[in-house]
Coordinates of C-alpha atoms in Angstrom, one line a residue:
Chain A
M16 CA 0.0 0.0 0.0
S17 CA 1.3 3.5 -0.8
D18 CA 1.9 6.1 1.8
P19 CA -1.0 8.3 2.8
A20 CA -0.8 11.8 1.2
I21 CA -0.7 13.3 4.6
S22 CA 0.0 11.7 8.0
V23 CA 0.1 13.6 11.3
L24 CA 1.5 11.7 14.2
S25 CA 1.2 12.8 17.8
L26 CA 1.5 16.5 17.0
N27 CA 2.1 18.8 19.9
V28 CA 2.2 22.6 19.7
E29 CA 3.0 25.0 22.5
I30 CA 2.9 28.7 22.0
D31 CA 4.2 31.0 24.8
G32 CA 3.9 28.1 27.3
V33 CA 0.3 27.3 26.4
K34 CA -0.5 23.9 24.9
I35 CA -2.5 24.6 21.7
L36 CA -2.4 21.0 20.3
E37 CA -2.0 17.8 22.3
N38 CA -1.2 14.5 20.7
V39 CA -3.2 15.0 17.5
S40 CA -2.9 12.1 15.0
F41 CA -4.7 11.4 11.7
N42 CA -4.0 10.2 8.2
G43 CA -5.4 11.6 4.9
E44 CA -5.5 9.5 1.8
K45 CA -5.4 10.7 -1.8
G46 CA -8.7 12.2 -2.9
E47 CA -10.1 12.4 0.6
N48 CA -12.1 15.5 1.7
I49 CA -11.6 16.0 5.5
T50 CA -13.3 18.7 7.6
I51 CA -12.0 19.8 10.9
L52 CA -14.6 21.1 13.2
G53 CA -14.5 22.6 16.7
P54 CA -15.4 25.6 18.8
N55 CA -13.3 28.8 18.6
G56 CA -9.9 28.3 20.2
A57 CA -9.9 24.5 19.6
G58 CA -6.6 24.7 17.7
K59 CA -7.9 24.2 14.2
T60 CA -6.0 26.9 12.5
T61 CA -2.8 26.0 14.5
L62 CA -3.2 22.5 13.1
L63 CA -3.2 23.7 9.5
K64 CA -0.3 26.1 10.1
S65 CA 1.9 23.5 11.7
V66 CA 1.2 21.0 8.9
C67 CA 2.4 23.6 6.3
G68 CA 5.4 24.6 8.4
L69 CA 4.4 28.1 9.6
I70 CA 4.5 27.1 13.2
P71 CA 7.2 24.9 14.9
Y72 CA 5.8 21.7 16.4
D73 CA 6.8 18.5 18.2
G74 CA 5.8 15.2 16.6
E75 CA 5.7 14.2 13.0
V76 CA 4.0 15.5 9.9
K77 CA 4.6 13.3 6.8
L78 CA 3.7 14.3 3.2
D79 CA 3.8 11.3 0.8
G80 CA 5.6 9.4 3.5
I81 CA 8.4 11.9 3.8
S82 CA 8.9 14.0 7.0
A83 CA 7.8 17.5 6.2
G84 CA 10.5 19.0 8.4
S85 CA 13.2 17.5 6.2
L86 CA 11.9 19.1 3.0
S87 CA 13.2 22.2 1.5
H88 CA 10.8 25.2 1.2
H89 CA 10.4 24.6 -2.5
V90 CA 9.7 20.9 -2.2
R91 CA 7.3 21.3 0.7
A92 CA 5.4 23.9 -1.4
S93 CA 5.1 21.3 -4.2
K94 CA 3.4 19.0 -1.7
V95 CA 1.1 21.1 0.4
S96 CA -0.6 24.5 -0.1
F97 CA -2.4 26.6 2.4
V98 CA -5.2 29.1 2.0
S99 CA -5.4 31.1 5.2
Q100 CA -8.0 33.7 6.3
H101 CA -6.3 36.7 4.7
S102 CA -7.5 40.0 5.8
D103 CA -4.7 42.3 4.8
I104 CA -3.1 41.0 1.6
E105 CA -1.6 43.7 -0.7
G106 CA -4.4 44.2 -3.2
D107 CA -2.6 46.2 -5.8
F108 CA -1.6 43.1 -7.8
F109 CA -3.6 41.9 -10.8
V110 CA -5.4 38.6 -10.4
E111 CA -3.5 37.3 -13.4
T112 CA -0.1 38.1 -11.9
F113 CA -1.2 36.6 -8.6
L114 CA -2.2 33.3 -10.2
D115 CA 1.1 33.2 -12.2
L116 CA 2.9 33.4 -8.9
S117 CA 1.4 30.1 -7.7
R118 CA 3.8 28.3 -10.0
Y119 CA 6.7 29.6 -7.8
P120 CA 7.8 26.3 -6.3
Y121 CA 8.5 24.9 -9.8
K122 CA 10.4 27.8 -11.3
K123 CA 14.0 28.9 -11.2
P124 CA 14.3 32.7 -10.9
W125 CA 15.2 33.2 -14.6
E126 CA 12.6 30.7 -15.9
R127 CA 9.4 31.8 -17.6
L128 CA 6.1 30.0 -17.3
S129 CA 6.0 27.0 -19.6
D130 CA 3.0 25.8 -21.6
L131 CA 2.4 23.2 -18.9
D132 CA 2.3 25.9 -16.3
R133 CA -0.2 27.9 -18.4
K134 CA -2.4 24.7 -18.8
I135 CA -2.4 24.1 -15.0
I136 CA -3.3 27.7 -14.3
N137 CA -6.0 27.7 -16.9
E138 CA -7.6 24.6 -15.4
A139 CA -7.6 26.2 -12.0
I140 CA -9.2 29.3 -13.5
E141 CA -11.9 27.2 -15.2
M142 CA -12.7 25.2 -12.1
T143 CA -13.1 28.3 -9.9
E144 CA -14.7 30.4 -12.6
C145 CA -12.2 33.2 -12.1
A146 CA -11.9 34.1 -15.8
P147 CA -14.1 37.2 -15.6
F148 CA -11.8 39.0 -13.2
L149 CA -8.3 38.1 -14.3
K150 CA -7.6 41.6 -15.5
R151 CA -8.8 43.2 -12.2
K152 CA -6.8 44.1 -9.1
I153 CA -7.3 41.9 -6.0
S154 CA -8.4 45.0 -4.1
S155 CA -11.4 45.5 -6.4
L156 CA -12.8 42.0 -5.8
S157 CA -15.7 41.1 -3.6
G158 CA -15.2 38.7 -0.7
G159 CA -16.5 35.8 -2.7
E160 CA -14.4 36.6 -5.7
R161 CA -11.3 37.0 -3.6
Q162 CA -11.9 33.6 -2.0
K163 CA -12.2 32.0 -5.5
V164 CA -8.9 33.6 -6.6
L165 CA -7.2 32.4 -3.4
I166 CA -8.5 28.8 -3.9
A167 CA -7.6 29.0 -7.7
A168 CA -4.0 29.9 -6.8
S169 CA -3.9 27.0 -4.4
I170 CA -5.2 24.6 -7.1
A171 CA -2.7 26.0 -9.6
Q172 CA 0.1 25.4 -7.1
D173 CA -0.9 21.8 -7.9
T174 CA -0.1 20.1 -4.6
P175 CA -1.4 16.7 -3.5
V176 CA -2.6 18.3 -0.2
I177 CA -4.6 21.5 0.1
L178 CA -5.3 23.1 3.4
L179 CA -8.2 25.6 3.6
D180 CA -8.8 27.8 6.7
E181 CA -12.5 28.9 7.0
P182 CA -13.0 29.2 3.2
L183 CA -16.7 29.9 3.7
N184 CA -16.3 32.9 6.0
H185 CA -17.9 36.2 4.8
L186 CA -19.7 34.5 2.0
D187 CA -23.4 34.6 1.3
P188 CA -25.4 31.3 1.3
V189 CA -25.2 30.8 -2.4
Q190 CA -21.5 31.5 -2.6
R191 CA -21.0 29.2 0.4
T192 CA -22.8 26.4 -1.4
K193 CA -20.7 27.0 -4.6
T194 CA -17.5 27.1 -2.7
G195 CA -18.4 24.0 -0.8
K196 CA -19.1 22.2 -4.1
L197 CA -15.8 23.4 -5.5
I198 CA -14.0 22.0 -2.5
S199 CA -15.5 18.5 -2.9
E200 CA -14.7 18.8 -6.7
I201 CA -11.0 19.4 -5.9
S202 CA -10.8 16.2 -3.9
G203 CA -13.1 14.2 -6.2
K204 CA -12.0 15.2 -9.7
Q205 CA -8.4 16.1 -9.0
N206 CA -7.8 13.3 -6.5
K207 CA -6.3 15.8 -4.0
T208 CA -6.5 15.6 -0.3
V209 CA -8.4 18.6 1.0
V210 CA -8.4 19.5 4.7
T211 CA -10.9 22.2 5.5
V212 CA -11.2 24.0 8.8
T213 CA -14.7 25.5 9.4
H214 CA -17.3 26.0 12.0
E215 CA -20.1 25.7 9.5
I216 CA -21.3 22.3 10.6
N217 CA -24.1 21.9 8.1
E218 CA -22.1 22.9 5.0
A219 CA -19.3 20.6 6.2
I220 CA -21.7 17.7 6.4
Q221 CA -23.1 18.6 3.0
F222 CA -19.8 18.6 1.2
S223 CA -17.6 16.1 3.0
S224 CA -18.2 12.9 4.8
R225 CA -15.1 12.6 7.1
M226 CA -15.2 14.8 10.2
I227 CA -12.4 15.5 12.7
V228 CA -13.6 17.3 15.8
L229 CA -11.0 19.2 17.9
N230 CA -11.6 20.5 21.3
G231 CA -9.1 22.2 23.6
G232 CA -6.3 21.0 21.3
K233 CA -7.3 17.3 21.5
L234 CA -8.8 15.2 18.8
E235 CA -12.2 14.1 20.0
F236 CA -13.7 12.5 17.0
D237 CA -12.5 11.2 13.6
G238 CA -15.1 9.5 11.5
L239 CA -18.1 9.8 9.3
S240 CA -20.8 12.4 9.9
S241 CA -23.4 9.6 9.8
D242 CA -21.8 8.0 12.9
P243 CA -24.1 8.5 15.9
L244 CA -21.0 9.3 17.9
F245 CA -20.5 12.4 15.8
K246 CA -23.6 14.1 17.1
Q247 CA -22.7 13.1 20.7
T248 CA -19.3 14.6 20.3
L249 CA -20.7 17.8 19.0
D250 CA -23.0 18.0 22.0
T251 CA -20.2 17.6 24.5
V252 CA -17.7 19.8 22.6
F253 CA -20.1 22.7 22.1
K254 CA -21.8 22.0 25.4
T255 CA -25.1 22.3 23.6
K256 CA -27.8 19.7 22.7
F257 CA -27.8 19.7 18.9
I258 CA -31.1 18.9 17.1
S259 CA -30.8 17.1 13.8
F260 CA -33.6 16.7 11.4
K261 CA -34.0 15.4 7.9
N262 CA -36.8 16.4 5.5
R263 CA -35.4 15.1 2.3
D264 CA -33.9 11.7 1.7
D265 CA -31.4 13.0 -0.8
L266 CA -29.9 15.5 1.6
P267 CA -27.9 14.9 4.7
P268 CA -29.5 15.8 8.1
Y269 CA -29.5 19.4 9.3
F270 CA -28.1 20.3 12.7
F271 CA -29.0 23.3 14.7
P272 CA -28.0 24.2 18.3
G273 CA -30.7 23.6 20.9
E274 CA -30.6 24.3 24.6
E275 CA -27.2 24.6 26.4
L276 CA -26.0 21.6 28.4
Chain B
M12 CA 0.1 53.4 -21.3
T13 CA 1.6 50.1 -22.2
K14 CA 4.6 48.7 -20.5
K15 CA 6.6 48.7 -23.8
F16 CA 5.9 52.4 -24.3
L17 CA 6.9 53.3 -20.8
F18 CA 10.1 51.3 -21.0
S19 CA 11.1 52.8 -24.3
A20 CA 10.4 56.3 -22.9
L21 CA 12.5 55.6 -19.8
I22 CA 15.4 54.2 -21.9
M23 CA 15.3 57.2 -24.3
L24 CA 15.1 59.7 -21.5
S25 CA 18.0 58.1 -19.7
L26 CA 20.2 57.9 -22.8
G27 CA 19.2 61.5 -23.8
A28 CA 19.9 62.9 -20.3
V29 CA 23.2 61.1 -19.9
I30 CA 24.4 62.2 -23.3
S31 CA 23.1 65.8 -23.3
F32 CA 23.5 66.9 -19.6
P33 CA 27.3 67.0 -19.7
F34 CA 26.9 69.9 -22.1
I35 CA 24.9 71.9 -19.6
G36 CA 26.8 74.0 -17.1
E37 CA 28.8 77.2 -16.4
V38 CA 31.2 76.7 -19.3
P39 CA 29.2 76.2 -22.4
F40 CA 30.4 73.6 -24.9
S41 CA 30.2 73.1 -28.6
L42 CA 30.9 69.8 -30.1
D43 CA 34.2 70.8 -31.8
M44 CA 35.7 71.8 -28.4
L45 CA 35.6 68.1 -27.4
F46 CA 38.1 67.1 -30.1
K47 CA 40.7 69.8 -29.4
E48 CA 43.1 69.5 -26.5
S49 CA 41.9 72.2 -24.1
V50 CA 40.8 73.1 -20.6
E51 CA 37.2 72.6 -21.8
Q52 CA 38.0 69.1 -23.0
T53 CA 39.4 68.2 -19.6
I54 CA 36.4 69.7 -17.8
F55 CA 34.1 67.8 -20.1
F56 CA 35.7 64.4 -19.8
N57 CA 37.1 64.5 -16.3
I58 CA 34.4 66.4 -14.5
R59 CA 31.1 66.6 -16.4
I60 CA 30.9 63.1 -17.7
P61 CA 31.9 61.4 -14.4
R62 CA 29.5 63.6 -12.5
V63 CA 26.6 62.8 -14.8
L64 CA 27.3 59.1 -14.8
G65 CA 27.9 59.2 -11.0
A66 CA 24.6 60.9 -10.4
Y67 CA 22.7 58.4 -12.6
I68 CA 24.3 55.4 -11.0
T69 CA 23.8 56.8 -7.4
G70 CA 20.2 57.5 -8.1
A71 CA 19.7 54.0 -9.5
I72 CA 21.4 52.4 -6.5
L73 CA 19.3 54.4 -4.0
A74 CA 16.1 53.6 -5.9
L75 CA 16.8 49.9 -6.0
A76 CA 17.7 49.8 -2.3
G77 CA 14.6 51.7 -1.5
M78 CA 12.4 49.4 -3.6
L79 CA 13.8 46.3 -2.0
F80 CA 13.2 47.5 1.5
Q81 CA 9.7 48.8 0.7
S82 CA 8.7 45.5 -0.8
M83 CA 10.3 43.4 1.9
F84 CA 8.7 45.3 4.7
R85 CA 5.5 46.1 2.8
N86 CA 5.7 49.8 3.6
D87 CA 6.5 52.8 1.4
L88 CA 8.2 54.6 4.2
A89 CA 10.7 51.8 5.0
T90 CA 13.8 52.9 3.0
P91 CA 17.4 52.7 4.1
Y92 CA 17.4 56.5 4.4
T93 CA 14.4 56.7 6.6
L94 CA 15.6 53.8 8.7
G95 CA 18.7 55.7 9.7
I96 CA 21.5 54.1 7.7
S97 CA 22.5 57.5 6.2
S98 CA 22.4 59.1 9.7
G99 CA 24.8 56.4 10.8
A100 CA 27.1 57.1 7.9
A101 CA 26.9 60.8 8.7
L102 CA 27.9 60.1 12.3
G103 CA 30.9 58.1 11.0
A104 CA 31.9 61.0 8.6
V105 CA 31.6 63.6 11.4
M106 CA 33.7 61.4 13.7
A107 CA 36.4 61.1 11.0
I108 CA 36.5 64.8 10.3
K109 CA 36.8 65.7 14.0
F110 CA 39.2 63.0 15.2
F111 CA 41.0 61.3 12.3
A112 CA 41.2 64.1 9.7
T113 CA 44.7 63.2 8.6
V114 CA 44.4 59.4 8.8
Q115 CA 44.4 57.3 5.6
F116 CA 43.5 53.7 5.4
L117 CA 45.5 52.3 2.4
Y118 CA 44.0 54.4 -0.4
Y119 CA 40.8 55.4 1.3
P120 CA 40.4 58.6 3.3
A121 CA 39.2 58.3 6.9
I122 CA 35.8 59.9 6.0
Q123 CA 34.9 57.2 3.6
V124 CA 36.1 54.4 5.8
F125 CA 34.3 55.7 8.9
S126 CA 31.0 56.5 7.2
F127 CA 31.1 53.1 5.5
A128 CA 31.8 51.3 8.9
M129 CA 29.1 53.3 10.7
A130 CA 26.5 52.7 8.0
L131 CA 27.1 49.0 8.4
T132 CA 27.0 49.3 12.2
T133 CA 23.6 51.0 12.0
V134 CA 22.3 48.2 9.8
A135 CA 23.6 45.6 12.1
V136 CA 21.7 47.3 15.0
L137 CA 18.6 47.5 12.9
H138 CA 19.0 43.9 11.9
L139 CA 19.4 42.7 15.5
L140 CA 16.4 44.7 16.6
T141 CA 14.1 43.4 13.8
F142 CA 15.1 39.8 13.3
S143 CA 15.6 39.0 17.0
R144 CA 11.8 39.2 17.3
K145 CA 9.8 36.1 16.3
R146 CA 7.8 38.0 13.7
S147 CA 9.3 41.0 12.1
S148 CA 6.9 43.9 12.4
T149 CA 7.2 46.8 10.0
H150 CA 5.7 49.2 12.6
F151 CA 8.5 48.2 15.0
L152 CA 11.1 48.6 12.3
L153 CA 10.0 52.1 11.4
L154 CA 10.1 53.1 15.1
A155 CA 13.5 51.6 15.5
G156 CA 14.7 53.6 12.5
I157 CA 13.4 56.9 14.1
A158 CA 15.2 56.0 17.3
I159 CA 18.4 55.4 15.4
N160 CA 18.0 58.7 13.5
F161 CA 17.5 60.6 16.8
T162 CA 20.5 59.0 18.5
C163 CA 22.9 59.6 15.5
T164 CA 21.7 63.2 15.2
G165 CA 22.3 63.8 18.9
A166 CA 25.8 62.4 18.6
I167 CA 26.5 64.5 15.4
L168 CA 25.3 67.7 17.1
F169 CA 27.6 67.0 20.1
I170 CA 30.7 66.5 17.9
Q171 CA 29.8 69.5 15.8
Y172 CA 29.5 71.5 19.0
I173 CA 33.0 70.7 20.2
A174 CA 34.5 71.0 16.6
S175 CA 36.3 74.0 15.2
G176 CA 34.6 76.3 12.7
S177 CA 36.4 74.8 9.7
E178 CA 35.7 71.3 10.8
S179 CA 32.1 72.1 11.5
S180 CA 31.6 73.6 8.0
R181 CA 33.2 70.5 6.4
M182 CA 30.8 68.3 8.4
V183 CA 27.8 70.4 7.3
R184 CA 28.9 70.2 3.7
W185 CA 29.4 66.4 3.8
M186 CA 26.0 65.9 5.3
M187 CA 24.3 67.8 2.5
G188 CA 25.4 65.1 0.0
S189 CA 27.4 65.8 -3.1
L190 CA 28.2 64.3 -6.4
D191 CA 31.1 66.4 -7.5
F192 CA 33.3 63.5 -8.5
I193 CA 36.6 64.2 -10.2
G194 CA 37.7 61.5 -12.5
Y195 CA 36.3 58.0 -12.9
S196 CA 37.5 56.2 -9.8
P197 CA 34.5 57.1 -7.5
V198 CA 32.1 56.1 -10.3
L199 CA 34.0 52.8 -10.7
K200 CA 33.5 52.2 -6.9
L201 CA 29.7 52.6 -7.3
I202 CA 29.3 50.2 -10.3
P203 CA 29.8 47.0 -8.2
A204 CA 27.2 48.2 -5.7
L205 CA 24.7 48.7 -8.5
I206 CA 25.5 45.3 -10.1
L207 CA 25.1 43.7 -6.7
L208 CA 21.7 45.2 -6.1
L209 CA 20.4 44.6 -9.6
V210 CA 21.5 40.9 -9.7
T211 CA 20.1 40.2 -6.2
A212 CA 16.8 42.0 -7.0
L213 CA 16.4 40.1 -10.3
Y214 CA 17.3 36.8 -8.7
F215 CA 14.6 37.3 -6.0
H216 CA 12.0 39.0 -8.2
R217 CA 9.2 36.4 -7.6
D218 CA 10.1 36.1 -3.9
L219 CA 9.7 39.9 -3.8
D220 CA 6.3 39.8 -5.5
L221 CA 5.1 37.2 -3.0
L222 CA 6.6 38.9 0.0
S223 CA 5.0 42.2 -0.9
I224 CA 1.6 40.4 -1.2
D225 CA 1.6 38.7 2.2
S226 CA 4.2 36.7 4.2
D227 CA 1.9 33.7 4.8
I228 CA 1.2 33.4 1.1
A229 CA 4.9 33.7 0.4
H230 CA 5.6 30.9 2.8
S231 CA 2.8 28.7 1.4
R232 CA 4.2 29.1 -2.1
G233 CA 7.6 28.0 -0.8
V234 CA 9.6 31.2 -0.3
N235 CA 12.4 30.7 2.2
I236 CA 11.5 34.0 3.9
K237 CA 14.3 34.1 6.4
F238 CA 17.0 33.4 3.8
T239 CA 15.5 35.8 1.3
E240 CA 15.1 38.7 3.8
K241 CA 18.6 38.2 5.2
T242 CA 20.2 38.1 1.7
L243 CA 18.4 41.2 0.6
F244 CA 19.1 43.0 3.8
F245 CA 22.8 42.3 3.4
A246 CA 23.0 43.3 -0.2
V247 CA 21.1 46.6 0.4
S248 CA 23.2 47.4 3.4
L249 CA 26.5 46.9 1.6
A250 CA 25.4 48.8 -1.5
V251 CA 24.0 51.7 0.5
A252 CA 27.1 51.9 2.7
I253 CA 29.4 52.0 -0.3
T254 CA 27.3 54.7 -1.9
V255 CA 26.8 56.9 1.2
A256 CA 30.5 56.7 1.9
N257 CA 31.2 58.2 -1.6
T258 CA 28.4 60.8 -1.9
G259 CA 27.2 61.6 1.6
P260 CA 23.5 61.1 2.5
I261 CA 21.1 61.8 -0.3
G262 CA 17.6 61.3 0.8
F263 CA 14.2 60.5 -0.7
V264 CA 15.3 59.3 -4.1
G265 CA 15.0 55.8 -2.7
M266 CA 11.4 56.5 -1.6
I267 CA 10.1 58.5 -4.6
A268 CA 11.5 56.5 -7.5
P269 CA 10.0 53.1 -6.6
H270 CA 6.8 54.8 -5.6
V271 CA 6.4 56.4 -9.0
G272 CA 7.5 53.1 -10.6
R273 CA 4.6 51.3 -8.9
K274 CA 2.1 53.8 -10.0
L275 CA 3.4 53.7 -13.6
I276 CA 4.2 50.1 -14.1
G277 CA 2.5 48.1 -11.3
R278 CA 3.9 45.9 -8.6
G279 CA 5.3 43.0 -10.5
H280 CA 9.0 43.2 -9.7
I281 CA 10.3 41.9 -13.1
S282 CA 9.2 45.3 -14.5
L283 CA 9.4 47.3 -11.3
I284 CA 13.1 46.6 -10.9
P285 CA 14.3 48.2 -14.2
A286 CA 11.7 50.9 -13.9
S287 CA 12.9 51.9 -10.4
L288 CA 16.5 51.8 -11.5
M289 CA 15.9 54.2 -14.4
L290 CA 13.5 56.5 -12.6
G291 CA 16.0 56.8 -9.7
G292 CA 18.8 57.5 -12.1
L293 CA 16.8 60.2 -13.9
I294 CA 15.5 61.9 -10.8
L295 CA 18.9 62.2 -9.2
L296 CA 20.5 63.3 -12.5
V297 CA 17.9 66.0 -13.1
S298 CA 18.2 67.1 -9.4
D299 CA 21.9 67.3 -9.6
T300 CA 22.0 69.1 -12.9
F301 CA 19.6 71.6 -11.5
A302 CA 21.7 71.9 -8.3
R303 CA 24.9 72.7 -10.2
T304 CA 23.4 75.2 -12.7
V305 CA 20.6 77.1 -11.1
I306 CA 22.7 79.5 -9.1
S307 CA 25.8 79.0 -11.3
P308 CA 28.7 79.7 -10.9
S309 CA 28.0 78.5 -7.4
E310 CA 26.0 75.3 -6.7
I311 CA 23.4 74.0 -4.3
P312 CA 24.3 70.7 -2.6
V313 CA 22.2 68.0 -4.3
G314 CA 21.0 66.6 -0.9
V315 CA 19.3 70.0 -0.3
I316 CA 17.3 69.6 -3.6
T317 CA 16.3 66.0 -3.0
A318 CA 15.3 66.8 0.6
L319 CA 13.2 69.8 -0.6
L320 CA 11.5 67.5 -3.1
G321 CA 11.3 64.5 -0.8
G322 CA 9.9 66.1 2.4
P323 CA 6.7 67.2 0.8
F324 CA 6.5 63.9 -1.0
F325 CA 6.8 62.1 2.3
I326 CA 3.8 64.0 3.6
F327 CA 1.9 63.3 0.4
I328 CA 2.4 59.6 0.9
L329 CA 1.3 59.8 4.6
I330 CA -1.8 61.7 3.7
K331 CA -2.7 59.3 0.9
K332 CA -2.1 56.3 3.2
S333 CA -4.4 57.6 6.0
G334 CA -7.0 59.1 3.6

């Protein structure tokens, strides 16, 4: 059997003496779409940041079976990409230029983009429907458009593992659904491992099946959303009795918070 | 305006200015004078041409250095001059004039050696202050720069106070910046600094694009941020130290040129690098030609001109940023 695309083994992160992550372990296979859920401060973003090397950690992160810590910056960037919740990126760049830069890990400073690079970028543009705003500056985009561009850049970086931090934030319901579908397409069609951090429980259930629940830096649940334990974990983690109901057989159940426990 | 048009215009303007400006000055020239052995010929070839070349190259270096710092620290106000490197160099020069006026180090006069060393010392302090912190913050860097400026100015004023009248006037003159080179050797000293900056900037052009967008995005794309920042910091420091030691502090070219470049040509560094270089060269060459002709036969120190241009420009940037 081949190595999992991503494998996290007893990950521990401490920032300024506070334990943010404690003994977190999980594997992600090729083409898997994993959602990480949890209340604010559970360590979700920290988990993504340590996987892509932004934060020092104890433990082991393996990408394609190779320890991430031993990879050079370029090689790591050809294996994992990260879309963080950007609030203050420099918006004076054209979308087109920004997308070209996603081929950075594969280029020597003096090399121009090849036809293959162009093809990969164009596929990403097509998937995310970014074509209409290629000639615009990032600062002129709406929240939804900007999110699309950031995801497009991540797709064009063409890494087997993509990490998304709250990709649905600040999006209207229709955009959320579109972005959610796009995320499941990335894993389904492109056979990439997508790890998404969100607190939108219902969208998460709609667009991915495997859930990881974090609470206080510990992994509380790792399994399918249809598992009865999943709802129980949500109840204890959010200290709230969730009510789930189903009114159409072709849709997953809907959860909403009931009384506090 | 298309990029091609802008670049052709900048190249034509640069060539035109470098070729024609040596003819402007107190002693007028006609072409036939250049081919007869005469005082005019000597002035033209040994004073005017080195000065014009020197001004263009100095402007180009200061503009590239400014652009690199601005992109790296994501702030238009973060240039070597505003961060206090020139103040450090000035302190070195003032120390040399007061205490080591007659000392020579090999072929180099004490003023050059001391201003060079103090410029590097200032950079080292700045570097320690910024990179010792876990996350380099631009806000912190700018404040550190202001603190360094104040400290150096204080020390300069003290040395000036205890200096004699003639020493003091030499100090003031040095601190106003000057490009009155004689012969080609100062120009030849500047060329390696320009090449160093140009090659480093071009090598890191994509890293600079990404760094100026956002450091998390740069990291995610695979930029080795620490290595890139340190290499650029080192190249800029060395180039600026060499330049300041030869010309004295000349402010604001490093801030204005890249800023205008971004407005004209955008933020992609593959175009911004040559554009900043040429704009910097042109701005300083025009300023210097103005400085040496406007009250001819006397001349205004070029640092005075650039400061008079740059001060209001600085305020303009601040107002636009907050507005």
